[in-house]
Amino acid sequence: MTTATAENGTTDIKSDLAAEFARFLKPGCIIADQETQKPYECDGLSMYCEMPLLVVLPETVEQVQQVLRLCHQRAVPVVARGAGTGLCAGAMPHSEGVLLSLAKFNRILDIDPLARTARLQPGVRNLAISEAAWPHGLYYGPDPSSQIACSIGGNVAENSGGVHCLKYGLTVHNLLQVEMITVEGERLVIGSEGLDSGGPDLLALITGSEGLLGVITEVTVKLLPMPEKAQVVMAAFDSVQTAGEAVSAVISRGIIPAGLEMMDKHAIVAAEAFVQAGYPTEAEALLLCEVDGTQEEVQEHIQQVSELFEGMGASIRVSHDDAERALLWKGRKSAFPAVGRISPDYYCMDGTIPRGQLAPVLLAMQEMSERHGLRVANVFHAGDGNLHPLILFDANVPGEFERAEAFGGEILELCVAVGGCITGEHGVGVEKIRQMAIQFRDEEIAQFHAIKAAFDPVGTLNPGKGIPVLKNCQEYRALKPDGMQPMAHVHGSTS
Amino acid sequence: MTDATQSLIEQVNSARAEQRHLRIVGGDSKAFMGRETTEGESLEVGRHNGIVSYEPVELVLTARAGTPLAEIEAALAEHHQMLAFEPPHFGGGATIGGTLACNQSGPARPWSGSVRDMVLGLRLINGRGEHLRFGGQVIKNVAGYDVSRLQAGALGTLGVITEVSLKVMPIPAVTLTLVQEMPADQAIAQMNRYSGLPKPLTGAFWLDGKLYLRLAGAESAVNGTAQQWGGERLEDADTLWQQLNNHQLDFFNTDRLLWRFSVNSAAPHWQPQQNWLLDWGGSQRWLSGDGDPAVMTEQAGAAGGQVSLFRGGDRQSEVSPALAPPLQKLHQRLKVAMDPDGIFNKGRLYGWM
């Protein structure tokens, strides 16, 4: 609860700021009333919401610079927002800050078919890039499942992935250059049209920095040639363990699939009920293995993969045309909404594990599920070890969300314990900020803060996200029954 | 196989306490890179070596920074895997730590990615003598800032890399090299056209009127593409690609200055009368000989990129591209964030850092 004095103070800052913004922003580009601000109160993780002081929607880079300068002078927090599809509350507003929406920056500035690049404003939707590139036989690689709606600026902020990461990489692998405005309002160009630039790789540092280091105002991405052919093998296994072994067997053959996805029984049943893709609902685990390349290559690899899966006891189905391929993928791509139909709410986690740990991790998750009294369905980017457990709960039942959150936290800590990490592609945001203390030690967190300060000395860019306060890390670790210490017991320590 | 972590940390701490500078040395194969500096005692990372873990089915290898590339590549070859970014060895002793610090990748870079692209995580000693771990051993990891990839190209100015985890890839089943004769401007267009097709291209460079194209992948795909594209098939081409990678071709005569242009792959050819080698499908262009740095900087800018003096010449002046003032300020702050007392590789990357 705020006191009357604080409320008056806030009102003063709010009206002062609004008046200042009105000098260079059109009236429709400043949103001050609560009703119109409402859609901005959260991103795709709607459990976390907050109303900002003001929402602004600048239309030019100069206006973005002016907004940032003004906020910097007054030490007002700024939270940048793209399409608002993020899943870690990274774009949740700050109650005493300005929400800076880049929604009006939605133009594709240039497609260069010969150099295979696209120069984009940050609000351009991910799928719109590929749609513009298709006539040239090209497309943009990273394809997060929100690709219809999510924007490239947000993709850069979160280092978004998708189902094709193992072969085609994440956002960081598909960028050439970004234009970024610093907290002080200065314009920086990072990267170039060449494949590298001299000095430390700031482009990589910015990618995935969750809006804590600057505001992206232009992005140049690489485009890839559309494969001649893509085909998918669906394989149904009677155990998760065998399906996991099948994934390793494909990799051991020297084949890098374009996509390699696994679903567990709960996810299969939910997806099949939703889209009728022809999934075998009696299977314990389903693999979708997509191979792409030249006609000859795909034929060769599909045959090898099919024989391998059958040899491991799977029943398989190979897509015969693009329509069938799309149908087989439809179930996987609709897995989240499908699970949404069998439960009032679901909470999507995003841990990453070494592939070999899949079976024990799923087993441990089953035990947690029983202990917390909540069901869990699993979809898994099996090729790159990125696990998306969907915890089913009902927000209307008091205490269920808290239980889901605790369950989720345990899953993330398990991922770290087996040599993985707390987030593969969704980001830390507000959601996983406590678990950062499990993945990193104090010295590492302190190093992150020092890097943040190099870009944002006062700390007004997206405060409270991404990197936890040190004191909170120590408190969080102290709460752990086993005195869990970060990374002390995993992989190949040399000291 | 030696773990020298403790002694490296001690040396960093004592240098810091006594306000001395340190020059980080791995295999000493890339001493010619960056600016010439004499300041400080050498910090020998080469003695911190050995493969820490390698899981072929996970496609992940972790090695101490001083591990020679040759040792890593031999271990990978046993499982029919490789470093897809084909790092140059520059005379033999190159280490994985130095390769990352100098951001060195070979001919496959435009199609298979760079060393920076393949880094999954690392350990590093910062300027406060703290041994830190960033990233991990999994392919996707977005927790915290990407301090691992930040090290690529930093030339050791932000910390001492002690351990690197990398994504590794299978060795392609078949490799084949085609030679097509054409002038440079046509070769640039051809390399870009071919790169835009869904074919298994993994190398494309032009030298002395000849375009060399390397295809690698499934046998059917490689042979099918070779038939479509045409050109003379080159036998024993591996040696040629290695000589290109390690700068052993006559073009890279060390008596002359070597300039590296990192530009838009499709940028038109300029100053054709000069001595060029066009690699990376047109995006890495080597110029051998004298030139006016100011003119070349302008040319590189017009081609959407940058130029650096890669080898030879006056190495007490700046050899890396100049930065815009706000970007330079940011580099200085970042240096302070990681190495507050400025003990690592003073002046190696820029005179002011």
Short mmCIF file of C-alpha atoms in Angstrom, two decimals, chain A residues 18 80 137 184 359 390 412 418 455 460-461 478 487:
data_model
loop_
_atom_site.label_atom_id
_atom_site.label_comp_id
_atom_site.label_asym_id
_atom_site.label_seq_id
_atom_site.Cartn_x
_atom_site.Cartn_y
_atom_site.Cartn_z
CA ALA A 18 3.72 13.01 -19.62
CA ALA A 80 11.36 -1.99 -23.30
CA GLY A 137 14.16 -18.87 -51.80
CA GLU A 184 21.96 7.73 -21.82
CA ALA A 359 15.35 -40.59 -18.36
CA LEU A 390 4.08 -28.08 -18.47
CA LEU A 412 15.07 -25.99 -12.60
CA VAL A 418 22.56 -32.76 -13.68
CA PHE A 455 26.19 -0.07 -19.75
CA THR A 460 17.30 2.14 -14.64
CA LEU A 461 17.03 -0.23 -17.64
CA ALA A 478 20.09 -20.60 2.86
CA MET A 487 27.58 -25.65 -9.59
#
